[in-house]
Coordinates of C-alpha atoms in Angstrom, one line a residue:
Chain A
M731 CA 77.4 110.8 45.2
W732 CA 74.6 108.3 45.4
Y733 CA 71.7 109.1 47.7
L734 CA 68.8 106.9 48.7
C735 CA 65.7 108.7 47.5
V736 CA 62.5 107.3 49.2
F737 CA 59.2 108.5 47.7
F738 CA 55.8 108.6 49.0
H739 CA 53.8 105.8 47.4
R740 CA 51.6 108.2 45.4
L741 CA 51.4 109.5 41.9
L742 CA 54.1 107.0 40.8
D743 CA 54.7 108.5 37.4
Y744 CA 55.3 112.0 38.8
R745 CA 58.1 111.1 41.2
K746 CA 61.2 111.0 39.1
P747 CA 60.2 113.9 36.8
E748 CA 59.8 116.1 39.9
V749 CA 63.2 115.3 41.2
E750 CA 64.7 115.8 37.8
S751 CA 63.0 119.2 37.4
L752 CA 64.1 120.3 40.8
A753 CA 67.7 119.1 40.1
Y754 CA 67.7 121.3 37.0
L755 CA 66.3 124.2 39.1
F756 CA 69.2 123.8 41.6
G757 CA 71.8 123.8 38.9
V758 CA 72.3 120.2 37.7
N759 CA 72.4 120.4 34.0
D760 CA 73.1 116.8 33.1
A761 CA 70.5 114.1 33.1
L762 CA 70.2 112.3 36.5
E763 CA 71.5 108.8 37.0
W764 CA 69.0 106.5 38.8
K765 CA 69.3 102.9 40.0
L766 CA 67.1 100.5 41.9
P767 CA 68.0 98.6 45.0
K768 CA 68.5 94.9 44.4
H769 CA 65.3 93.0 43.4
H770 CA 63.2 96.2 43.4
H771 CA 60.4 96.9 41.0
P772 CA 60.5 100.3 39.1
D773 CA 57.4 101.3 41.0
S774 CA 59.0 100.7 44.4
P775 CA 59.3 103.8 46.6
F776 CA 63.1 103.2 47.0
H777 CA 65.5 104.6 44.4
F778 CA 69.1 105.6 44.3
V779 CA 69.9 108.9 42.6
N780 CA 73.3 110.3 41.8
L781 CA 73.6 114.0 42.8
P782 CA 76.6 116.3 42.8
S783 CA 76.4 117.4 46.4
E784 CA 74.5 117.1 49.7
D785 CA 73.3 120.6 49.5
I786 CA 71.6 120.0 46.2
A787 CA 70.1 116.8 47.5
R788 CA 68.7 118.7 50.5
S789 CA 67.3 121.5 48.3
I790 CA 65.6 119.0 46.1
A791 CA 64.1 117.1 49.0
N792 CA 62.9 120.2 50.9
R793 CA 61.2 121.7 47.8
S794 CA 59.7 118.5 46.6
I795 CA 56.2 117.2 47.2
L796 CA 56.7 113.5 46.6
V797 CA 60.2 112.8 48.2
K798 CA 59.7 111.4 51.6
G799 CA 63.4 111.7 52.3
M800 CA 66.9 111.7 50.8
Y801 CA 69.4 109.7 52.8
E802 CA 73.1 109.2 52.9
V803 CA 73.1 105.4 53.2
W804 CA 75.5 104.0 55.8
G805 CA 74.7 100.5 55.1
E806 CA 72.1 98.2 53.6
G807 CA 71.5 94.5 53.5
S808 CA 69.0 91.7 53.3
S809 CA 69.4 90.8 56.9
Y810 CA 70.5 92.6 60.1
E811 CA 73.8 90.7 60.1
E812 CA 74.5 91.9 56.6
L813 CA 73.4 95.5 57.6
E814 CA 75.8 95.4 60.5
E815 CA 78.7 94.3 58.3
A816 CA 77.9 97.0 55.8
I817 CA 77.8 99.8 58.5
R818 CA 81.0 98.6 60.1
S819 CA 82.8 98.9 56.8
Y820 CA 81.4 102.4 56.1
P821 CA 84.3 104.9 56.2
E822 CA 84.5 106.1 59.8
D823 CA 85.5 109.7 59.0
Q824 CA 82.2 110.1 57.2
M825 CA 80.2 108.9 60.2
L826 CA 82.1 110.5 63.2
P827 CA 81.1 114.1 62.6
Y828 CA 77.4 113.1 63.0
L829 CA 78.0 111.0 66.1
S830 CA 80.0 113.4 68.2
S831 CA 79.1 114.2 71.8
D832 CA 78.1 117.8 71.2
T833 CA 75.2 116.9 68.9
T834 CA 71.7 115.5 69.4
F835 CA 70.2 112.8 67.3
K836 CA 67.1 110.6 66.7
I837 CA 66.6 107.3 65.1
T838 CA 63.3 106.5 63.4
V839 CA 62.3 103.0 62.4
D840 CA 60.3 103.0 59.2
S841 CA 58.9 100.4 57.0
F842 CA 57.2 100.0 53.7
G843 CA 54.2 97.8 53.5
K844 CA 54.2 96.6 57.1
V845 CA 53.7 98.0 60.5
F846 CA 56.1 97.6 63.5
S847 CA 54.9 97.7 67.0
F848 CA 56.6 100.0 69.5
Q849 CA 58.4 97.1 71.0
E850 CA 59.7 95.9 67.6
Q851 CA 60.9 99.4 66.8
N852 CA 62.7 99.7 70.1
D853 CA 64.4 96.3 69.6
R854 CA 65.6 97.3 66.2
I855 CA 67.1 100.6 67.6
K856 CA 68.8 98.7 70.4
G857 CA 70.2 96.4 67.8
L858 CA 72.2 99.3 66.4
S859 CA 74.3 99.6 69.5
Y860 CA 77.4 98.8 67.5
I861 CA 77.3 102.3 66.0
P862 CA 79.2 104.6 68.4
F863 CA 76.6 107.2 69.1
K864 CA 78.1 109.7 71.5
G865 CA 75.5 112.5 71.3
R866 CA 72.3 112.9 73.3
V867 CA 68.9 111.8 72.1
N868 CA 66.5 114.5 71.2
L869 CA 63.2 113.4 69.7
K870 CA 61.7 116.8 69.1
N871 CA 64.4 118.8 67.4
P872 CA 67.5 116.7 66.8
D873 CA 70.6 117.9 64.9
H874 CA 70.9 114.6 63.0
K875 CA 68.1 112.3 62.0
F876 CA 68.9 108.6 61.3
W877 CA 66.5 106.2 59.6
L878 CA 66.3 102.5 59.7
I879 CA 64.0 101.5 56.9
E880 CA 62.8 98.0 56.3
T881 CA 60.9 96.6 53.3
D882 CA 59.7 93.1 53.4
D883 CA 57.2 90.9 51.7
Y884 CA 54.0 92.8 52.2
G885 CA 51.5 90.5 50.6
V886 CA 49.8 91.6 47.4
N887 CA 47.2 94.1 48.5
N888 CA 49.1 97.3 47.6
G889 CA 49.3 96.4 43.9
L890 CA 53.1 96.1 43.7
P891 CA 54.7 92.9 42.7
P892 CA 55.8 90.9 45.8
V893 CA 59.3 91.7 47.1
A894 CA 61.7 88.9 46.4
E895 CA 63.9 89.6 49.3
R896 CA 63.9 91.6 52.5
R897 CA 65.9 94.8 52.3
I898 CA 67.0 97.0 55.2
F899 CA 68.6 100.5 54.8
F900 CA 70.3 102.6 57.5
G901 CA 71.1 106.1 56.7
R902 CA 71.4 109.7 57.7
E903 CA 68.5 112.0 56.6
I904 CA 69.6 114.8 54.2
G905 CA 66.2 116.4 53.7
A906 CA 62.5 115.7 53.4
A907 CA 59.5 117.1 51.7
D908 CA 57.4 119.7 53.4
R909 CA 54.1 117.9 53.3
K910 CA 52.7 120.4 55.7
L911 CA 52.0 122.4 52.6
I912 CA 49.3 120.1 51.5
P913 CA 47.0 120.3 54.6
T914 CA 47.6 124.1 54.6
Y915 CA 46.6 124.5 51.0
Q916 CA 44.0 121.7 50.8
L917 CA 41.0 122.5 48.7
K918 CA 38.5 121.9 51.5
S919 CA 39.7 124.9 53.4
R920 CA 39.9 127.1 50.3
N921 CA 37.6 130.1 50.3
Y922 CA 36.6 130.1 46.7
L923 CA 36.3 126.9 44.7
G924 CA 35.1 125.8 41.3
P925 CA 34.2 122.3 40.1
T926 CA 37.6 121.9 38.4
A927 CA 39.9 123.5 41.0
M928 CA 43.3 121.9 40.9
D929 CA 44.1 119.7 43.9
A930 CA 46.8 121.4 46.0
E931 CA 49.3 118.5 45.8
V932 CA 49.1 118.3 42.0
A933 CA 49.2 122.1 41.7
F934 CA 52.5 122.1 43.7
L935 CA 53.8 119.4 41.4
M936 CA 52.9 121.5 38.4
A937 CA 54.7 124.5 39.9
N938 CA 57.8 122.3 40.5
Q939 CA 57.7 121.0 36.9
A940 CA 57.6 124.6 35.7
L941 CA 60.6 125.6 37.8
V942 CA 58.8 128.4 39.6
E943 CA 61.0 130.7 41.5
P944 CA 60.8 134.2 43.1
G945 CA 60.8 136.9 40.4
K946 CA 59.5 134.7 37.6
L947 CA 56.3 135.6 35.8
V948 CA 53.9 132.7 35.5
Y949 CA 50.7 132.8 33.4
D950 CA 47.6 130.6 33.4
P951 CA 45.3 131.1 30.4
F952 CA 42.5 129.1 32.0
V953 CA 42.8 130.5 35.5
G954 CA 39.4 129.8 36.9
T955 CA 39.5 130.1 40.7
G956 CA 43.3 130.5 40.6
S957 CA 44.2 127.1 42.2
I958 CA 47.3 126.6 40.0
L959 CA 48.6 130.2 40.5
V960 CA 48.2 129.8 44.3
A961 CA 50.9 127.2 44.2
A962 CA 53.1 129.3 41.9
A963 CA 52.7 132.3 44.2
H964 CA 53.6 130.1 47.2
F965 CA 57.0 129.6 45.5
G966 CA 57.3 133.4 45.0
A967 CA 56.4 133.9 41.4
M968 CA 54.5 136.9 40.0
T969 CA 51.3 135.5 38.5
M970 CA 48.9 136.4 35.8
G971 CA 45.8 134.7 34.7
A972 CA 43.0 134.9 32.2
D973 CA 39.6 133.2 31.8
I974 CA 36.7 133.5 29.4
D975 CA 34.2 133.3 32.2
I976 CA 33.9 136.8 33.7
R977 CA 31.8 135.6 36.6
V978 CA 34.6 133.5 37.9
V979 CA 37.5 136.0 37.6
R980 CA 35.7 139.2 38.4
D981 CA 32.8 138.4 40.7
G982 CA 33.4 135.1 42.4
R983 CA 30.9 134.5 45.1
G984 CA 31.0 137.9 46.9
P985 CA 33.6 140.4 48.1
D986 CA 35.6 137.9 50.2
T987 CA 35.0 134.8 48.1
N988 CA 36.9 135.3 44.8
V989 CA 40.2 134.7 43.1
W990 CA 41.9 137.5 45.1
S991 CA 40.7 136.1 48.4
N992 CA 42.2 132.8 47.7
F993 CA 45.6 134.5 47.7
K994 CA 44.8 136.7 50.6
Q995 CA 43.8 133.6 52.6
Y996 CA 47.4 132.3 52.6
G997 CA 49.1 135.7 52.7
L998 CA 50.4 135.3 49.2
Q999 CA 51.3 138.0 46.7
M1000 CA 48.2 138.8 44.7
P1001 CA 48.2 138.1 41.0
I1002 CA 49.7 140.9 39.0
G1003 CA 47.1 140.7 36.4
L1004 CA 43.7 139.0 36.0
L1005 CA 41.7 139.5 32.9
R1006 CA 38.8 138.2 30.9
A1007 CA 40.1 137.0 27.5
D1008 CA 39.5 134.3 25.0
N1009 CA 42.5 132.0 24.5
N1010 CA 41.3 131.5 20.9
L1011 CA 41.7 135.2 20.2
P1012 CA 44.2 136.4 22.8
P1013 CA 44.4 140.2 23.1
W1014 CA 48.2 140.5 23.4
R1015 CA 49.7 143.3 21.5
P1016 CA 51.5 142.5 18.2
G1017 CA 55.2 142.3 18.7
L1018 CA 54.9 141.2 22.4
K1019 CA 56.8 138.0 22.9
E1020 CA 59.0 136.1 25.4
V1021 CA 57.5 137.6 28.5
F1022 CA 56.4 134.7 30.6
D1023 CA 58.9 132.4 32.3
A1024 CA 56.3 129.6 32.6
I1025 CA 52.8 128.8 31.5
I1026 CA 51.0 126.4 33.7
C1027 CA 47.4 125.3 33.1
D1028 CA 44.7 122.7 33.1
P1029 CA 43.0 123.3 29.8
P1030 CA 39.2 122.6 29.7
Y1031 CA 38.9 119.4 27.8
G1032 CA 35.2 118.9 28.1
V1033 CA 34.9 116.0 30.5
R1034 CA 34.0 117.8 33.7
A1035 CA 33.8 121.3 32.1
G1036 CA 33.9 122.3 28.5
G1037 CA 35.9 125.1 27.1
R1038 CA 34.3 128.1 25.4
K1039 CA 35.5 130.5 22.7
S1040 CA 34.2 133.6 21.1
G1041 CA 31.6 133.3 18.3
G1042 CA 28.1 131.8 18.6
R1043 CA 27.3 128.2 17.9
K1044 CA 25.0 129.1 15.0
L1045 CA 27.5 131.7 13.7
L1046 CA 30.3 129.2 13.5
K1047 CA 28.0 126.7 11.9
G1048 CA 27.3 129.3 9.2
V1049 CA 23.5 129.2 9.9
V1050 CA 23.4 132.9 10.8
D1051 CA 25.5 135.9 9.8
P1052 CA 27.4 137.8 12.4
Y1053 CA 25.0 139.6 14.7
T1054 CA 25.6 143.3 14.6
V1055 CA 25.2 144.7 18.1
P1056 CA 23.0 147.8 18.0
D1057 CA 25.0 150.9 19.2
D1058 CA 22.7 151.5 22.2
K1059 CA 23.1 147.9 23.4
R1060 CA 26.9 147.7 23.2
V1061 CA 27.4 148.5 26.8
G1062 CA 26.6 145.5 28.9
H1063 CA 26.2 143.2 25.8
I1064 CA 27.1 139.6 26.6
P1065 CA 28.8 138.1 23.6
S1066 CA 27.9 134.6 22.7
T1067 CA 30.4 131.8 22.9
A1068 CA 30.7 128.4 21.3
P1069 CA 32.2 125.1 22.5
Y1070 CA 36.0 125.0 22.2
C1071 CA 37.3 121.6 21.2
L1072 CA 40.3 120.1 22.8
S1073 CA 42.5 119.9 19.7
E1074 CA 41.9 123.6 18.9
C1075 CA 42.4 124.5 22.5
V1076 CA 45.8 122.7 22.6
H1077 CA 46.8 124.2 19.3
D1078 CA 46.1 127.7 20.6
L1079 CA 47.9 126.9 23.9
L1080 CA 51.1 125.7 22.1
D1081 CA 51.1 128.6 19.8
L1082 CA 50.6 131.1 22.6
A1083 CA 53.4 129.4 24.6
G1084 CA 55.7 129.3 21.6
R1085 CA 55.3 133.0 21.3
M1086 CA 55.1 134.2 24.9
L1087 CA 57.5 132.0 26.8
V1088 CA 61.1 133.0 27.2
M1089 CA 63.8 130.7 25.8
G1090 CA 64.1 127.8 28.2
G1091 CA 60.7 128.7 29.7
R1092 CA 58.4 125.8 30.5
L1093 CA 54.9 124.9 29.5
V1094 CA 53.2 122.5 31.9
Y1095 CA 49.7 121.3 31.3
F1096 CA 47.4 118.4 31.5
Y1097 CA 46.5 116.5 28.4
P1098 CA 43.8 113.8 28.4
V1099 CA 44.3 110.4 26.8
L1100 CA 41.9 107.6 26.1
R1101 CA 43.6 104.7 27.6
E1102 CA 42.5 102.3 24.9
D1103 CA 44.3 104.2 22.2
S1104 CA 47.1 105.9 24.1
T1105 CA 49.6 104.3 21.7
R1106 CA 47.8 105.8 18.6
N1107 CA 47.6 109.2 20.2
P1108 CA 51.0 110.8 20.4
F1109 CA 51.3 113.9 22.5
P1110 CA 51.0 117.3 20.8
D1111 CA 54.3 118.7 19.6
H1112 CA 55.5 122.1 18.3
P1113 CA 58.7 123.1 16.6
C1114 CA 59.6 125.5 19.5
F1115 CA 59.3 122.8 22.2
K1116 CA 60.9 119.7 23.5
L1117 CA 58.9 117.3 25.7
V1118 CA 60.9 116.6 28.9
A1119 CA 58.4 114.7 31.0
S1120 CA 55.1 113.1 30.8
S1121 CA 53.4 111.7 33.9
E1122 CA 50.2 109.7 33.7
Q1123 CA 47.5 109.8 36.3
I1124 CA 44.7 107.3 35.7
L1125 CA 41.3 108.8 36.3
S1126 CA 38.9 106.0 35.1
S1127 CA 39.1 102.8 33.2
R1128 CA 38.5 104.8 30.1
Y1129 CA 40.8 107.7 30.3
S1130 CA 43.6 109.3 32.2
R1131 CA 45.4 112.6 32.1
V1132 CA 49.0 113.2 31.5
L1133 CA 51.0 116.1 32.9
L1134 CA 53.2 117.2 30.0
T1135 CA 56.3 119.3 30.7
M1136 CA 57.7 121.1 27.6
V1137 CA 60.7 123.3 27.4
K1138 CA 61.1 126.1 24.8
I1139 CA 64.2 125.3 22.8
G1140 CA 63.6 127.2 19.5
P1141 CA 62.6 130.8 18.6
Y1142 CA 59.1 131.6 17.5
T1143 CA 59.7 132.5 13.8
E1144 CA 57.5 134.2 11.3
E1145 CA 57.1 130.9 9.5
I1146 CA 55.7 129.2 12.6
A1147 CA 53.3 132.1 13.2
E1148 CA 52.0 131.8 9.7
T1149 CA 51.4 128.1 10.0
A1150 CA 49.5 128.8 13.2
R1151 CA 47.4 131.5 11.5
R1152 CA 46.4 129.1 8.8
K1153 CA 45.6 126.4 11.2
H1154 CA 43.5 128.9 13.2
L1155 CA 41.4 129.6 10.1
E1156 CA 41.0 125.9 9.3
F1157 CA 39.6 125.3 12.8
R1158 CA 37.2 128.2 12.3
E1159 CA 36.0 126.9 9.0
N1160 CA 35.5 123.3 10.1
H1161 CA 34.2 124.1 13.6
L1162 CA 31.6 121.3 13.6
K1163 CA 33.9 118.6 12.3
W1164 CA 36.5 119.4 14.9
L1165 CA 33.9 119.4 17.7
E1166 CA 32.8 115.9 16.7
D1167 CA 36.3 114.6 16.3
G1168 CA 37.6 116.0 19.4
N1169 CA 34.7 115.1 21.6
L1170 CA 36.3 113.4 24.6
H1171 CA 33.2 113.6 26.7
S1172 CA 31.3 111.2 24.6
S1173 CA 34.2 108.8 24.3
V1174 CA 34.6 108.8 28.0
F1175 CA 30.9 108.5 28.9
A1176 CA 29.6 106.5 25.9
P1177 CA 28.2 103.1 26.9
A1178 CA 30.8 100.4 26.5
D1179 CA 30.7 98.4 23.4
P1180 CA 31.0 94.7 24.4
Q1181 CA 33.4 93.8 21.7
V1182 CA 35.6 96.8 22.4
T1183 CA 35.6 96.0 26.1
A1184 CA 36.7 92.4 25.5
A1185 CA 39.5 93.6 23.2
G1186 CA 40.3 96.3 25.7
D1187 CA 40.6 93.8 28.6
L1188 CA 42.8 91.6 26.5
K1189 CA 45.0 94.6 25.8
L1190 CA 45.0 95.7 29.4
S1191 CA 46.2 92.3 30.6
K1192 CA 49.1 92.6 28.2
D1193 CA 50.0 96.1 29.2
P1194 CA 53.8 96.0 29.6
K1195 CA 53.7 98.9 32.1
P1196 CA 51.1 98.1 34.8
K1197 CA 49.6 101.1 36.5
Y1198 CA 48.0 101.0 39.9
R1199 CA 44.7 102.7 40.6
G1200 CA 43.2 103.4 43.9
K1201 CA 42.3 106.0 46.3
Y1202 CA 45.9 106.8 47.3
V1203 CA 48.0 106.0 44.3
Chain B
M604 CA 44.4 146.2 36.2
R605 CA 48.1 147.0 36.6
L606 CA 49.9 148.9 33.9
L607 CA 52.0 145.9 33.2
T608 CA 48.8 144.2 31.9
H609 CA 47.9 147.4 30.1
N610 CA 51.3 147.4 28.4
M611 CA 50.7 143.9 27.1
L612 CA 47.2 144.3 25.8
S613 CA 45.8 145.6 22.5
S614 CA 42.5 145.8 20.8
N615 CA 42.3 142.7 18.7
I616 CA 39.0 143.6 16.9
K617 CA 38.9 142.2 13.4
G618 CA 40.3 144.8 10.9
V619 CA 42.0 147.0 13.5
A620 CA 45.7 147.6 12.5
N621 CA 46.9 149.8 15.4
G622 CA 45.1 148.6 18.5
F623 CA 48.0 149.6 20.8
P624 CA 48.3 151.3 23.2
L625 CA 44.8 151.3 24.6
L626 CA 43.7 154.7 26.0
I627 CA 42.7 154.6 29.7
E628 CA 39.4 156.1 30.9
V629 CA 39.8 156.4 34.6
E630 CA 36.9 156.2 37.0
K631 CA 38.8 154.9 40.1
V632 CA 42.4 154.2 40.6
I633 CA 43.7 152.6 43.8
E634 CA 47.2 151.8 44.9
K635 CA 48.1 148.2 45.8
Q636 CA 51.3 147.4 47.5
V637 CA 53.5 144.9 45.7
D638 CA 56.8 143.5 47.1
F639 CA 59.7 145.3 45.4
N640 CA 61.7 142.9 43.3
P641 CA 64.6 144.5 41.3
D642 CA 65.4 141.3 39.4
F643 CA 61.8 141.0 38.2
L644 CA 61.9 144.6 37.1
K645 CA 65.2 144.3 35.3
N646 CA 63.9 141.2 33.5
I647 CA 60.6 142.7 32.4
F648 CA 62.1 146.1 31.5
P649 CA 63.2 145.2 27.9
K650 CA 59.7 143.9 27.2
I651 CA 58.0 147.2 28.1
E652 CA 56.8 149.7 25.5
W653 CA 58.1 152.7 27.4
K654 CA 56.0 155.4 25.8
A655 CA 52.8 153.5 26.4
L656 CA 53.7 153.1 30.0
V657 CA 54.5 156.8 30.5
E658 CA 51.3 157.9 28.9
A659 CA 49.3 155.3 30.8
S660 CA 50.8 156.3 34.2
R661 CA 50.0 160.0 33.4
S662 CA 46.4 159.2 32.7
M663 CA 46.3 157.4 36.1
G664 CA 47.7 160.5 37.7
Y665 CA 51.4 159.6 38.1
A666 CA 53.9 161.8 36.3
E667 CA 57.2 160.8 37.8
L668 CA 58.5 158.6 34.9
P669 CA 61.0 160.1 32.5
E670 CA 59.6 160.8 29.0
E671 CA 62.5 159.2 27.1
S672 CA 63.1 155.5 27.2
P673 CA 65.7 155.1 30.0
E674 CA 69.2 154.0 29.3
S675 CA 70.1 150.6 30.7
W676 CA 72.4 152.1 33.4
M677 CA 69.3 153.6 35.0
L678 CA 68.2 150.1 36.0
D679 CA 70.9 150.2 38.6
S680 CA 69.5 153.3 40.2
D681 CA 67.3 152.4 43.1
D682 CA 65.3 155.6 42.8
F683 CA 64.4 154.9 39.1
L684 CA 63.5 151.3 39.9
R685 CA 61.2 152.4 42.7
K686 CA 59.3 154.7 40.3
F687 CA 59.2 152.1 37.6
H688 CA 57.9 149.5 40.1
H689 CA 55.3 151.9 41.4
A690 CA 54.0 152.8 37.9
L691 CA 54.1 149.2 36.5
L692 CA 52.8 147.2 39.4
E693 CA 51.2 149.4 42.1
L694 CA 48.8 151.6 40.2
H695 CA 45.7 149.7 39.8
L696 CA 42.7 150.7 37.7
E697 CA 39.8 149.5 39.7
E698 CA 37.0 151.0 37.6
G699 CA 37.1 152.5 34.1
A700 CA 37.7 151.4 30.6
L701 CA 40.3 150.7 28.0
V702 CA 39.6 152.4 24.7
C703 CA 40.6 151.1 21.3
P704 CA 42.7 154.0 19.7
E705 CA 41.3 153.2 16.2
T706 CA 37.6 152.4 16.7
G707 CA 36.9 154.0 20.1
R708 CA 35.4 150.6 21.3
K709 CA 35.5 150.5 25.1
F710 CA 36.7 147.5 26.9
P711 CA 35.2 147.9 30.4
V712 CA 37.3 147.4 33.5
N713 CA 35.2 146.5 36.6
K714 CA 36.5 145.4 39.9
G715 CA 40.0 145.6 38.4
I716 CA 39.3 143.0 35.7
P717 CA 39.5 144.2 32.1
N718 CA 37.0 142.5 29.9
M719 CA 38.7 141.9 26.6
L720 CA 36.1 139.6 25.0
L721 CA 35.0 140.7 21.6
H722 CA 31.4 141.0 20.4
E723 CA 30.1 138.8 17.7
D724 CA 30.6 141.3 14.9
E725 CA 34.2 142.0 16.0
V726 CA 35.6 138.5 15.8

């Protein structure tokens, strides 16, 4: 059954993967079929999606963050005459149950890219008098919601290519996203925040990509203030987190401003475990594997905050021998840490996920890309994983971040473990070289080279897949 | 720190072969209520090192768990699941330490957070 799926005009690259993940969560195993309304651009908020049942469509819409609504379309057209003709030929037995006299209803007039005055909205509703509505109108809490959605040429200011033709849809609402979540969880009302706390909307998207459900165990190896786990806990998961910075996980900013209080604030289940550990040398017992249902994280990639790992800077450079901590100073000793480069961090993350995720479990994480050479830079891969979605969010003219969703499809074998061990040693031995190679910060903030910029502009103008940047997209 | 976390951790000091299970040095144990979820418990049960859990719960002052690793049919018993749930998720080591069984190195637990970071000479 085809449904009209209308998205919020935000985070364009994240919209379809979210619906696809949720469809899988609600039991649709096959890849979804999508199609666009006539003359529509792929970035348009209007899409048709084929789903097995209304219940599944409703579940997806209600759980999603970016679906404005799923509709059963009763008619569409490029003019009101065409719309009327379409609605009149829609099977009556599919309409009558929703029009009967013992039900209440509401019609909403909506538009994309233009604003209707109250009068215009009323005129359009009156124009639908050929539909035999028998029920009473109830604007607050209707049984059935109908939508008249119009999209017309809206000028060029929203970044989308102009619409070739006006399109009008009329349909019955099946379900809509619970956007109330976002003001409830927004960061500005959060008790305890760090400089890289994950935005609530994106954190919920990550939890949806990871198929978080009650009873699942979700782990974040770079937990920080817990902003990702808050979203996972909202969907009922048991959560665990680790961080190398003990001040963040243990102390916070006082007894009521710490990671625990962020969960308490929303009445969520507290994390099952929080610990201080180094993702480079994780303290999991040998033999422990396949315990987490999902790993969701935003690895420190060194643009706003750099990662740290065990071992001093000088130690890893080989300038000094390992410092032996005197016995009387062991209690309370603060071990030194060294910068943790992105490629090593991602390697450790994939290795950890390969070992610790259950089969079919998902790894969802942000990966930074320099926009100029995104073609040269393929995403990290691992023999245990299949990449199922990648959604780009442009952050600046230089770089963007991509949310990668990977599914574990193969077992973590001895062979894979051995390769990872060797790679781990290689990273240790060539610590400096990797730091320089993987230094995203300087690539992002280095002064622009005029030649490169010119070439970059040329390339941007030829970009086959235009992306829109702006406050809201 | 819940005993679920304890059951997953080991001492990963360089050169240590048997870093599991970590002994628990108790200063303060508190109980924290966690919603009872039988499905979660059944899923996590095969991943648990039973003996380590029994010993850990004893050192935290809870001796209700059976010594022998339970048969799978026991997972259908509500009574057993409640005990398992309590030991695994509700006992919370607020202050104390985890002790490496081989070297005696103490990993401190303050405010419920185990500090598993190694010193420079242990990496």
